[in-house]
Short mmCIF file of N, CA and C and ligand atoms in Angstrom, two decimals:
data_model
loop_
_atom_site.label_atom_id
_atom_site.label_comp_id
_atom_site.label_asym_id
_atom_site.label_seq_id
_atom_site.Cartn_x
_atom_site.Cartn_y
_atom_site.Cartn_z
N MET D 1 193.70 61.67 56.54
CA MET D 1 194.57 62.84 56.31
C MET D 1 193.76 64.10 55.98
N ASP D 2 192.46 64.07 56.34
CA ASP D 2 191.61 65.24 56.08
C ASP D 2 192.14 66.47 56.80
N ILE D 3 192.70 66.26 58.00
CA ILE D 3 193.23 67.40 58.75
C ILE D 3 194.35 68.09 57.96
N LEU D 4 195.12 67.29 57.19
CA LEU D 4 196.19 67.89 56.38
C LEU D 4 195.63 68.70 55.23
N THR D 5 194.71 68.08 54.48
CA THR D 5 194.17 68.79 53.31
C THR D 5 193.43 70.05 53.73
N SER D 6 192.84 70.03 54.93
CA SER D 6 192.13 71.24 55.37
C SER D 6 193.10 72.35 55.79
N LEU D 7 194.32 71.99 56.20
CA LEU D 7 195.25 73.00 56.71
C LEU D 7 196.31 73.46 55.70
N ILE D 8 196.66 72.59 54.73
CA ILE D 8 197.66 73.00 53.74
C ILE D 8 197.03 74.10 52.88
N ARG D 9 197.71 75.26 52.81
CA ARG D 9 197.06 76.35 52.08
C ARG D 9 197.81 76.69 50.81
N ASP D 10 197.01 77.05 49.79
CA ASP D 10 197.55 77.44 48.47
C ASP D 10 197.89 78.91 48.48
N ILE D 11 199.14 79.23 48.11
CA ILE D 11 199.54 80.63 47.97
C ILE D 11 199.86 80.85 46.48
N PRO D 12 198.95 81.50 45.76
CA PRO D 12 199.18 81.69 44.32
C PRO D 12 200.34 82.65 44.06
N ASP D 13 201.07 82.36 43.00
CA ASP D 13 202.16 83.23 42.52
C ASP D 13 203.27 83.44 43.55
N PHE D 14 203.56 82.42 44.37
CA PHE D 14 204.70 82.46 45.29
C PHE D 14 205.56 81.23 45.02
N PRO D 15 206.90 81.35 44.95
CA PRO D 15 207.70 82.58 45.04
C PRO D 15 207.75 83.35 43.72
N LYS D 16 207.14 82.78 42.65
CA LYS D 16 207.05 83.59 41.42
C LYS D 16 205.75 83.29 40.70
N LYS D 17 205.43 84.13 39.74
CA LYS D 17 204.16 84.05 39.04
C LYS D 17 203.96 82.67 38.42
N GLY D 18 202.75 82.13 38.56
CA GLY D 18 202.43 80.85 37.94
C GLY D 18 202.58 79.66 38.87
N ILE D 19 203.32 79.82 39.99
CA ILE D 19 203.50 78.73 40.95
C ILE D 19 202.40 78.84 42.01
N ILE D 20 201.75 77.71 42.31
CA ILE D 20 200.84 77.68 43.46
C ILE D 20 201.59 76.99 44.59
N PHE D 21 202.03 77.79 45.56
CA PHE D 21 202.85 77.27 46.66
C PHE D 21 201.97 76.58 47.69
N LYS D 22 202.33 75.36 48.04
CA LYS D 22 201.60 74.61 49.08
C LYS D 22 202.26 74.94 50.42
N ASP D 23 201.60 75.73 51.23
CA ASP D 23 202.16 76.21 52.50
C ASP D 23 201.75 75.26 53.63
N ILE D 24 202.77 74.60 54.23
CA ILE D 24 202.46 73.64 55.30
C ILE D 24 202.61 74.26 56.69
N THR D 25 202.89 75.56 56.79
CA THR D 25 203.09 76.13 58.13
C THR D 25 201.86 75.97 59.05
N PRO D 26 200.61 76.01 58.51
CA PRO D 26 199.47 75.76 59.42
C PRO D 26 199.48 74.33 59.98
N VAL D 27 200.03 73.39 59.21
CA VAL D 27 200.15 72.01 59.70
C VAL D 27 201.15 71.94 60.85
N LEU D 28 202.28 72.63 60.68
CA LEU D 28 203.30 72.63 61.73
C LEU D 28 202.78 73.28 63.01
N LYS D 29 201.90 74.26 62.84
CA LYS D 29 201.40 75.03 63.99
C LYS D 29 200.38 74.26 64.81
N SER D 30 199.71 73.28 64.19
CA SER D 30 198.67 72.51 64.88
C SER D 30 199.28 71.25 65.49
N PRO D 31 199.24 71.11 66.82
CA PRO D 31 199.81 69.90 67.42
C PRO D 31 199.19 68.62 66.87
N GLU D 32 197.86 68.62 66.67
CA GLU D 32 197.20 67.41 66.15
C GLU D 32 197.68 67.10 64.74
N ALA D 33 197.74 68.14 63.89
CA ALA D 33 198.11 67.91 62.49
C ALA D 33 199.58 67.53 62.37
N PHE D 34 200.43 68.18 63.16
CA PHE D 34 201.86 67.87 63.05
C PHE D 34 202.13 66.44 63.53
N THR D 35 201.48 66.06 64.63
CA THR D 35 201.64 64.69 65.13
C THR D 35 201.12 63.69 64.09
N ALA D 36 199.94 63.99 63.50
CA ALA D 36 199.38 63.08 62.49
C ALA D 36 200.30 62.98 61.28
N THR D 37 200.97 64.08 60.93
CA THR D 37 201.88 64.08 59.79
C THR D 37 203.11 63.22 60.06
N VAL D 38 203.75 63.44 61.20
CA VAL D 38 204.98 62.68 61.51
C VAL D 38 204.63 61.20 61.69
N ASP D 39 203.52 60.92 62.39
CA ASP D 39 203.11 59.51 62.55
C ASP D 39 202.74 58.89 61.21
N GLY D 40 202.08 59.68 60.36
CA GLY D 40 201.69 59.17 59.04
C GLY D 40 202.90 58.88 58.17
N LEU D 41 203.90 59.75 58.21
CA LEU D 41 205.13 59.51 57.44
C LEU D 41 205.84 58.26 57.97
N ALA D 42 205.87 58.13 59.30
CA ALA D 42 206.52 56.95 59.90
C ALA D 42 205.80 55.67 59.46
N ASP D 43 204.46 55.71 59.42
CA ASP D 43 203.70 54.53 58.97
C ASP D 43 204.01 54.20 57.51
N LEU D 44 204.15 55.23 56.68
CA LEU D 44 204.41 55.00 55.25
C LEU D 44 205.73 54.29 55.00
N VAL D 45 206.68 54.42 55.93
CA VAL D 45 208.01 53.83 55.71
C VAL D 45 208.26 52.63 56.64
N ALA D 46 207.18 52.17 57.29
CA ALA D 46 207.34 51.10 58.29
C ALA D 46 207.94 49.83 57.70
N ASP D 47 207.69 49.58 56.41
CA ASP D 47 208.22 48.36 55.78
C ASP D 47 209.59 48.58 55.13
N MET D 48 210.13 49.78 55.24
CA MET D 48 211.43 50.07 54.59
C MET D 48 212.57 49.84 55.57
N ASP D 49 213.70 49.41 55.01
CA ASP D 49 214.89 49.11 55.82
C ASP D 49 215.90 50.24 55.58
N PHE D 50 216.13 51.08 56.60
CA PHE D 50 217.08 52.20 56.41
C PHE D 50 217.81 52.51 57.70
N ASP D 51 219.04 53.06 57.54
CA ASP D 51 219.91 53.37 58.68
C ASP D 51 219.79 54.84 59.10
N LEU D 52 219.63 55.73 58.11
CA LEU D 52 219.66 57.16 58.35
C LEU D 52 218.52 57.84 57.59
N ILE D 53 218.13 59.02 58.08
CA ILE D 53 217.14 59.84 57.39
C ILE D 53 217.84 61.08 56.85
N CYS D 54 217.63 61.33 55.57
CA CYS D 54 218.21 62.51 54.92
C CYS D 54 217.10 63.51 54.66
N GLY D 55 217.21 64.71 55.26
CA GLY D 55 216.22 65.76 55.05
C GLY D 55 216.77 66.84 54.14
N ILE D 56 215.91 67.35 53.26
CA ILE D 56 216.31 68.37 52.30
C ILE D 56 215.90 69.75 52.82
N GLU D 57 216.86 70.69 52.83
CA GLU D 57 216.62 72.06 53.31
C GLU D 57 215.41 72.67 52.60
N SER D 58 214.57 73.39 53.32
CA SER D 58 214.61 73.49 54.76
C SER D 58 213.43 72.77 55.43
N ARG D 59 212.33 72.64 54.70
CA ARG D 59 211.18 71.99 55.34
C ARG D 59 211.41 70.50 55.54
N GLY D 60 212.31 69.92 54.75
CA GLY D 60 212.68 68.52 54.98
C GLY D 60 213.38 68.32 56.31
N PHE D 61 213.99 69.40 56.85
CA PHE D 61 214.62 69.30 58.17
C PHE D 61 213.57 69.15 59.28
N LEU D 62 212.47 69.91 59.12
CA LEU D 62 211.44 69.92 60.17
C LEU D 62 210.80 68.54 60.28
N LEU D 63 210.53 67.93 59.13
CA LEU D 63 209.86 66.63 59.12
C LEU D 63 210.86 65.50 59.36
N GLY D 64 212.04 65.63 58.74
CA GLY D 64 213.05 64.57 58.84
C GLY D 64 213.58 64.41 60.25
N THR D 65 213.82 65.51 60.96
CA THR D 65 214.35 65.37 62.32
C THR D 65 213.27 64.83 63.26
N ALA D 66 212.02 65.23 63.04
CA ALA D 66 210.93 64.66 63.86
C ALA D 66 210.84 63.16 63.63
N MET D 67 210.96 62.72 62.38
CA MET D 67 210.94 61.28 62.08
C MET D 67 212.15 60.58 62.68
N SER D 68 213.31 61.25 62.61
CA SER D 68 214.52 60.66 63.19
C SER D 68 214.33 60.38 64.68
N TYR D 69 213.72 61.33 65.36
CA TYR D 69 213.48 61.19 66.80
C TYR D 69 212.51 60.03 67.06
N THR D 70 211.42 60.02 66.30
CA THR D 70 210.40 58.99 66.49
C THR D 70 210.93 57.59 66.16
N LEU D 71 211.70 57.50 65.08
CA LEU D 71 212.12 56.19 64.57
C LEU D 71 213.52 55.80 65.05
N ASN D 72 214.13 56.67 65.85
CA ASN D 72 215.47 56.38 66.41
C ASN D 72 216.50 56.11 65.31
N ARG D 73 216.53 56.99 64.31
CA ARG D 73 217.55 56.92 63.26
C ARG D 73 218.30 58.25 63.25
N GLY D 74 219.57 58.21 62.86
CA GLY D 74 220.32 59.45 62.71
C GLY D 74 219.81 60.28 61.55
N PHE D 75 220.17 61.57 61.56
CA PHE D 75 219.71 62.52 60.53
C PHE D 75 220.90 63.13 59.80
N ILE D 76 220.80 63.22 58.47
CA ILE D 76 221.82 63.92 57.69
C ILE D 76 221.15 64.98 56.81
N PRO D 77 221.73 66.20 56.77
CA PRO D 77 221.11 67.28 55.98
C PRO D 77 221.68 67.39 54.56
N VAL D 78 220.77 67.69 53.62
CA VAL D 78 221.16 68.16 52.28
C VAL D 78 220.82 69.64 52.26
N ARG D 79 221.83 70.48 51.93
CA ARG D 79 221.63 71.92 52.05
C ARG D 79 221.96 72.67 50.77
N LYS D 80 221.53 73.92 50.76
CA LYS D 80 221.89 74.82 49.66
C LYS D 80 223.39 75.12 49.76
N PRO D 81 224.00 75.52 48.66
CA PRO D 81 225.46 75.71 48.65
C PRO D 81 225.93 76.71 49.71
N GLY D 82 227.10 76.39 50.30
CA GLY D 82 227.76 77.32 51.21
C GLY D 82 227.27 77.27 52.64
N LYS D 83 226.35 76.38 52.96
CA LYS D 83 225.78 76.34 54.31
C LYS D 83 226.44 75.31 55.21
N LEU D 84 226.98 74.25 54.62
CA LEU D 84 227.56 73.17 55.43
C LEU D 84 229.01 73.49 55.74
N PRO D 85 229.45 73.30 57.00
CA PRO D 85 230.77 73.79 57.41
C PRO D 85 231.94 72.90 57.00
N TYR D 86 231.71 71.59 56.86
CA TYR D 86 232.81 70.66 56.58
C TYR D 86 232.93 70.47 55.05
N ARG D 87 233.84 69.59 54.60
CA ARG D 87 234.00 69.36 53.16
C ARG D 87 232.72 68.74 52.58
N THR D 88 232.36 69.18 51.38
CA THR D 88 231.08 68.77 50.80
C THR D 88 231.25 68.19 49.39
N ILE D 89 230.22 67.47 48.95
CA ILE D 89 230.07 67.16 47.53
C ILE D 89 228.80 67.86 47.05
N GLN D 90 228.78 68.19 45.77
CA GLN D 90 227.65 68.96 45.21
C GLN D 90 226.98 68.19 44.08
N GLU D 91 225.73 68.51 43.88
CA GLU D 91 225.00 67.97 42.73
C GLU D 91 224.13 69.11 42.21
N SER D 92 224.19 69.33 40.89
CA SER D 92 223.36 70.38 40.27
C SER D 92 222.28 69.73 39.41
N TYR D 93 221.17 70.41 39.31
CA TYR D 93 220.09 69.89 38.46
C TYR D 93 219.37 71.07 37.84
N SER D 94 218.71 70.79 36.69
CA SER D 94 218.11 71.90 35.96
C SER D 94 216.68 72.16 36.42
N LEU D 95 216.34 73.43 36.44
CA LEU D 95 214.98 73.88 36.72
C LEU D 95 214.39 74.39 35.41
N GLU D 96 213.16 74.82 35.46
CA GLU D 96 212.53 75.40 34.27
C GLU D 96 213.41 76.55 33.74
N TYR D 97 213.86 77.39 34.69
CA TYR D 97 214.80 78.46 34.32
C TYR D 97 216.03 78.31 35.19
N GLY D 98 217.18 77.99 34.59
CA GLY D 98 218.43 77.94 35.34
C GLY D 98 218.67 76.60 36.02
N THR D 99 219.57 76.61 37.01
CA THR D 99 219.93 75.39 37.71
C THR D 99 219.93 75.62 39.22
N ASN D 100 219.84 74.53 39.95
CA ASN D 100 219.94 74.54 41.41
C ASN D 100 221.07 73.60 41.81
N THR D 101 221.70 73.89 42.95
CA THR D 101 222.74 73.00 43.46
C THR D 101 222.43 72.66 44.91
N VAL D 102 222.69 71.40 45.27
CA VAL D 102 222.56 70.99 46.68
C VAL D 102 223.86 70.31 47.10
N GLU D 103 224.10 70.33 48.42
CA GLU D 103 225.36 69.80 48.96
C GLU D 103 225.10 68.86 50.13
N MET D 104 226.11 67.99 50.34
CA MET D 104 226.08 67.08 51.49
C MET D 104 227.52 66.96 51.99
N HIS D 105 227.68 66.78 53.29
CA HIS D 105 229.03 66.53 53.80
C HIS D 105 229.59 65.23 53.21
N GLU D 106 230.87 65.26 52.88
CA GLU D 106 231.45 64.09 52.18
C GLU D 106 231.53 62.85 53.07
N ASP D 107 231.37 63.03 54.40
CA ASP D 107 231.38 61.87 55.30
C ASP D 107 229.99 61.58 55.87
N ALA D 108 228.96 62.13 55.22
CA ALA D 108 227.60 61.96 55.76
C ALA D 108 227.13 60.51 55.68
N VAL D 109 227.58 59.80 54.65
CA VAL D 109 227.09 58.44 54.39
C VAL D 109 228.28 57.49 54.30
N GLU D 110 228.18 56.35 54.97
CA GLU D 110 229.21 55.30 54.84
C GLU D 110 228.78 54.37 53.71
N PRO D 111 229.76 53.81 52.99
CA PRO D 111 229.40 52.88 51.92
C PRO D 111 228.48 51.77 52.45
N GLY D 112 227.42 51.51 51.70
CA GLY D 112 226.48 50.44 52.06
C GLY D 112 225.34 50.88 52.96
N GLN D 113 225.45 52.07 53.55
CA GLN D 113 224.34 52.53 54.40
C GLN D 113 223.09 52.81 53.57
N ARG D 114 221.95 52.51 54.17
CA ARG D 114 220.66 52.71 53.49
C ARG D 114 220.00 53.98 54.04
N ILE D 115 219.56 54.83 53.11
CA ILE D 115 219.10 56.17 53.50
C ILE D 115 217.67 56.41 53.02
N LEU D 116 216.85 56.95 53.91
CA LEU D 116 215.50 57.40 53.56
C LEU D 116 215.54 58.90 53.31
N ILE D 117 215.08 59.34 52.15
CA ILE D 117 215.06 60.78 51.82
C ILE D 117 213.68 61.35 52.13
N VAL D 118 213.66 62.49 52.85
CA VAL D 118 212.41 63.12 53.29
C VAL D 118 212.36 64.57 52.83
N ASP D 119 211.22 64.98 52.29
CA ASP D 119 211.00 66.40 52.02
C ASP D 119 209.52 66.69 52.19
N ASP D 120 209.17 67.98 52.22
CA ASP D 120 207.75 68.30 52.41
C ASP D 120 206.95 68.02 51.16
N LEU D 121 207.57 68.23 49.97
CA LEU D 121 206.77 68.21 48.75
C LEU D 121 207.57 67.67 47.57
N LEU D 122 206.93 66.81 46.78
CA LEU D 122 207.51 66.32 45.52
C LEU D 122 206.82 67.06 44.38
N ALA D 123 207.62 67.84 43.64
CA ALA D 123 207.08 68.53 42.46
C ALA D 123 207.65 67.83 41.22
N THR D 124 208.70 68.36 40.61
CA THR D 124 209.25 67.72 39.41
C THR D 124 210.20 66.57 39.75
N GLY D 125 210.62 66.48 41.00
CA GLY D 125 211.52 65.40 41.41
C GLY D 125 213.00 65.73 41.28
N GLY D 126 213.32 66.91 40.78
CA GLY D 126 214.73 67.27 40.59
C GLY D 126 215.52 67.32 41.89
N THR D 127 214.93 67.89 42.92
CA THR D 127 215.63 68.02 44.20
C THR D 127 215.86 66.65 44.83
N ALA D 128 214.82 65.83 44.85
CA ALA D 128 214.94 64.49 45.44
C ALA D 128 215.95 63.65 44.65
N HIS D 129 215.92 63.78 43.33
CA HIS D 129 216.86 63.04 42.50
C HIS D 129 218.30 63.44 42.82
N ALA D 130 218.52 64.75 42.99
CA ALA D 130 219.88 65.24 43.30
C ALA D 130 220.33 64.73 44.67
N ALA D 131 219.42 64.70 45.65
CA ALA D 131 219.76 64.17 46.98
C ALA D 131 220.15 62.69 46.86
N GLY D 132 219.39 61.95 46.07
CA GLY D 132 219.70 60.54 45.85
C GLY D 132 221.05 60.35 45.19
N ALA D 133 221.35 61.22 44.23
CA ALA D 133 222.64 61.12 43.52
C ALA D 133 223.81 61.36 44.49
N LEU D 134 223.65 62.32 45.41
CA LEU D 134 224.71 62.57 46.42
C LEU D 134 224.94 61.33 47.26
N ILE D 135 223.87 60.70 47.69
CA ILE D 135 223.97 59.49 48.53
C ILE D 135 224.67 58.37 47.77
N ARG D 136 224.30 58.17 46.52
CA ARG D 136 224.92 57.09 45.72
C ARG D 136 226.39 57.37 45.47
N ARG D 137 226.74 58.65 45.27
CA ARG D 137 228.17 58.99 45.04
C ARG D 137 229.02 58.63 46.25
N LEU D 138 228.44 58.66 47.45
CA LEU D 138 229.18 58.30 48.66
C LEU D 138 229.10 56.80 48.95
N GLY D 139 228.49 56.03 48.05
CA GLY D 139 228.42 54.58 48.22
C GLY D 139 227.20 54.11 48.98
N GLY D 140 226.29 55.05 49.28
CA GLY D 140 225.07 54.69 49.99
C GLY D 140 224.00 54.16 49.05
N VAL D 141 222.93 53.67 49.66
CA VAL D 141 221.79 53.12 48.91
C VAL D 141 220.56 53.93 49.31
N VAL D 142 219.81 54.42 48.33
CA VAL D 142 218.55 55.11 48.65
C VAL D 142 217.49 54.04 48.93
N ALA D 143 217.00 54.03 50.18
CA ALA D 143 216.01 53.02 50.58
C ALA D 143 214.61 53.43 50.18
N GLY D 144 214.37 54.74 50.07
CA GLY D 144 213.05 55.22 49.71
C GLY D 144 212.97 56.74 49.79
N TYR D 145 211.86 57.25 49.27
CA TYR D 145 211.60 58.69 49.29
C TYR D 145 210.22 58.88 49.91
N VAL D 146 210.09 59.85 50.84
CA VAL D 146 208.78 60.09 51.42
C VAL D 146 208.51 61.59 51.54
N PHE D 147 207.26 61.95 51.22
CA PHE D 147 206.87 63.36 51.14
C PHE D 147 205.52 63.54 51.83
N VAL D 148 205.27 64.74 52.35
CA VAL D 148 203.93 65.05 52.84
C VAL D 148 203.00 65.23 51.64
N VAL D 149 203.44 66.06 50.68
CA VAL D 149 202.61 66.41 49.52
C VAL D 149 203.28 65.95 48.23
N GLU D 150 202.48 65.36 47.34
CA GLU D 150 202.96 65.01 46.00
C GLU D 150 202.09 65.73 44.97
N LEU D 151 202.73 66.54 44.12
CA LEU D 151 202.00 67.16 43.01
C LEU D 151 202.04 66.15 41.87
N ALA D 152 201.08 65.22 41.90
CA ALA D 152 201.14 64.03 41.03
C ALA D 152 201.10 64.40 39.55
N PHE D 153 200.46 65.55 39.24
CA PHE D 153 200.34 65.95 37.83
C PHE D 153 201.68 66.33 37.22
N LEU D 154 202.72 66.51 38.04
CA LEU D 154 204.05 66.83 37.51
C LEU D 154 204.91 65.58 37.30
N ASP D 155 204.37 64.42 37.65
CA ASP D 155 205.06 63.13 37.41
C ASP D 155 206.47 63.10 38.00
N GLY D 156 206.66 63.74 39.16
CA GLY D 156 207.99 63.78 39.78
C GLY D 156 208.54 62.40 40.11
N ARG D 157 207.64 61.44 40.43
CA ARG D 157 208.16 60.12 40.80
C ARG D 157 208.85 59.42 39.63
N ASP D 158 208.55 59.84 38.40
CA ASP D 158 209.24 59.24 37.24
C ASP D 158 210.73 59.56 37.26
N ARG D 159 211.11 60.64 37.96
CA ARG D 159 212.51 61.05 38.00
C ARG D 159 213.29 60.32 39.09
N ILE D 160 212.60 59.62 39.96
CA ILE D 160 213.26 58.90 41.07
C ILE D 160 212.77 57.45 41.10
N PRO D 161 213.07 56.71 40.00
CA PRO D 161 212.53 55.35 39.89
C PRO D 161 213.34 54.30 40.64
N ASP D 162 214.44 54.74 41.29
CA ASP D 162 215.38 53.79 41.89
C ASP D 162 214.92 53.21 43.22
N ALA D 163 213.88 53.79 43.84
CA ALA D 163 213.45 53.32 45.16
C ALA D 163 211.96 53.66 45.33
N PRO D 164 211.29 53.03 46.30
CA PRO D 164 209.86 53.33 46.52
C PRO D 164 209.64 54.80 46.85
N VAL D 165 208.55 55.37 46.31
CA VAL D 165 208.18 56.76 46.55
C VAL D 165 206.80 56.77 47.22
N ARG D 166 206.70 57.41 48.38
CA ARG D 166 205.42 57.44 49.11
C ARG D 166 205.09 58.88 49.49
N SER D 167 203.79 59.19 49.58
CA SER D 167 203.37 60.53 50.01
C SER D 167 202.05 60.44 50.75
N LEU D 168 201.84 61.39 51.65
CA LEU D 168 200.62 61.39 52.46
C LEU D 168 199.42 61.97 51.73
N VAL D 169 199.66 63.02 50.93
CA VAL D 169 198.58 63.74 50.25
C VAL D 169 198.97 63.98 48.80
N GLN D 170 198.05 63.68 47.88
CA GLN D 170 198.35 63.89 46.46
C GLN D 170 197.40 64.93 45.87
N TYR D 171 197.94 65.77 44.98
CA TYR D 171 197.11 66.74 44.25
C TYR D 171 197.26 66.50 42.76
P1 AMP J 1 211.13 69.64 42.75
O1 AMP J 1 212.61 69.56 42.75
O2 AMP J 1 210.56 70.27 41.51
O3 AMP J 1 210.47 68.28 43.05
O4 AMP J 1 210.70 70.63 43.91
C1 AMP J 1 210.68 70.19 45.23
C2 AMP J 1 211.26 71.19 46.18
O5 AMP J 1 210.81 72.51 45.92
C3 AMP J 1 210.85 70.87 47.59
O6 AMP J 1 211.93 71.16 48.48
C4 AMP J 1 209.65 71.77 47.84
O7 AMP J 1 209.65 72.26 49.16
C5 AMP J 1 209.82 72.90 46.84
N1 AMP J 1 208.59 73.14 46.05
C6 AMP J 1 208.44 72.97 44.72
N2 AMP J 1 207.22 73.30 44.30
C7 AMP J 1 206.55 73.68 45.41
C8 AMP J 1 205.19 74.11 45.65
N3 AMP J 1 204.29 74.22 44.66
N4 AMP J 1 204.84 74.40 46.93
C9 AMP J 1 205.72 74.28 47.94
N5 AMP J 1 207.00 73.88 47.78
C10 AMP J 1 207.42 73.57 46.53
#
């Protein structure tokens, strides 16, 4: 995964002071790196049993839909409030300052379906935890969580102990 670490770039103080943003756009732009990323994510979940892939807005869509295509699984989106057209359920979670809310269509998951959650980056785990909570409220089972980047020093995986957590690159 050297190609990933060489291309993921640090943007200091984005989107606010004190955050070092891990920018994956150079990875998306490189055919070799993007292919290695999607193939690497698919390898990480090869032993997991799941029916659908859930991607978290917005970079989770780029990776999740590519994985859906490769692995022949359907895709369901978790989005910011007000973006999904049909009836939704919401889950809110706390940030360092304030709260965030994410939504899913109320018919996105059938009871008993197993779902793989995908996002570009695991930081504190709040977003992934909220996505998992939406799936469980609809009667689904979280089969696993997979990320390109894990900021391991933030211990985000402690917040999502209900299923295996895998990542391609750790900082
Ligand atoms: P968290 O809920 O704290 O795990 O944050 C994860 C979500 O926020 C993911 O959707 C990431 O894309 C985004 N995110 C959080 N921190 C960063 C960071 N340092 N660089 C890039 N994206 C981040």
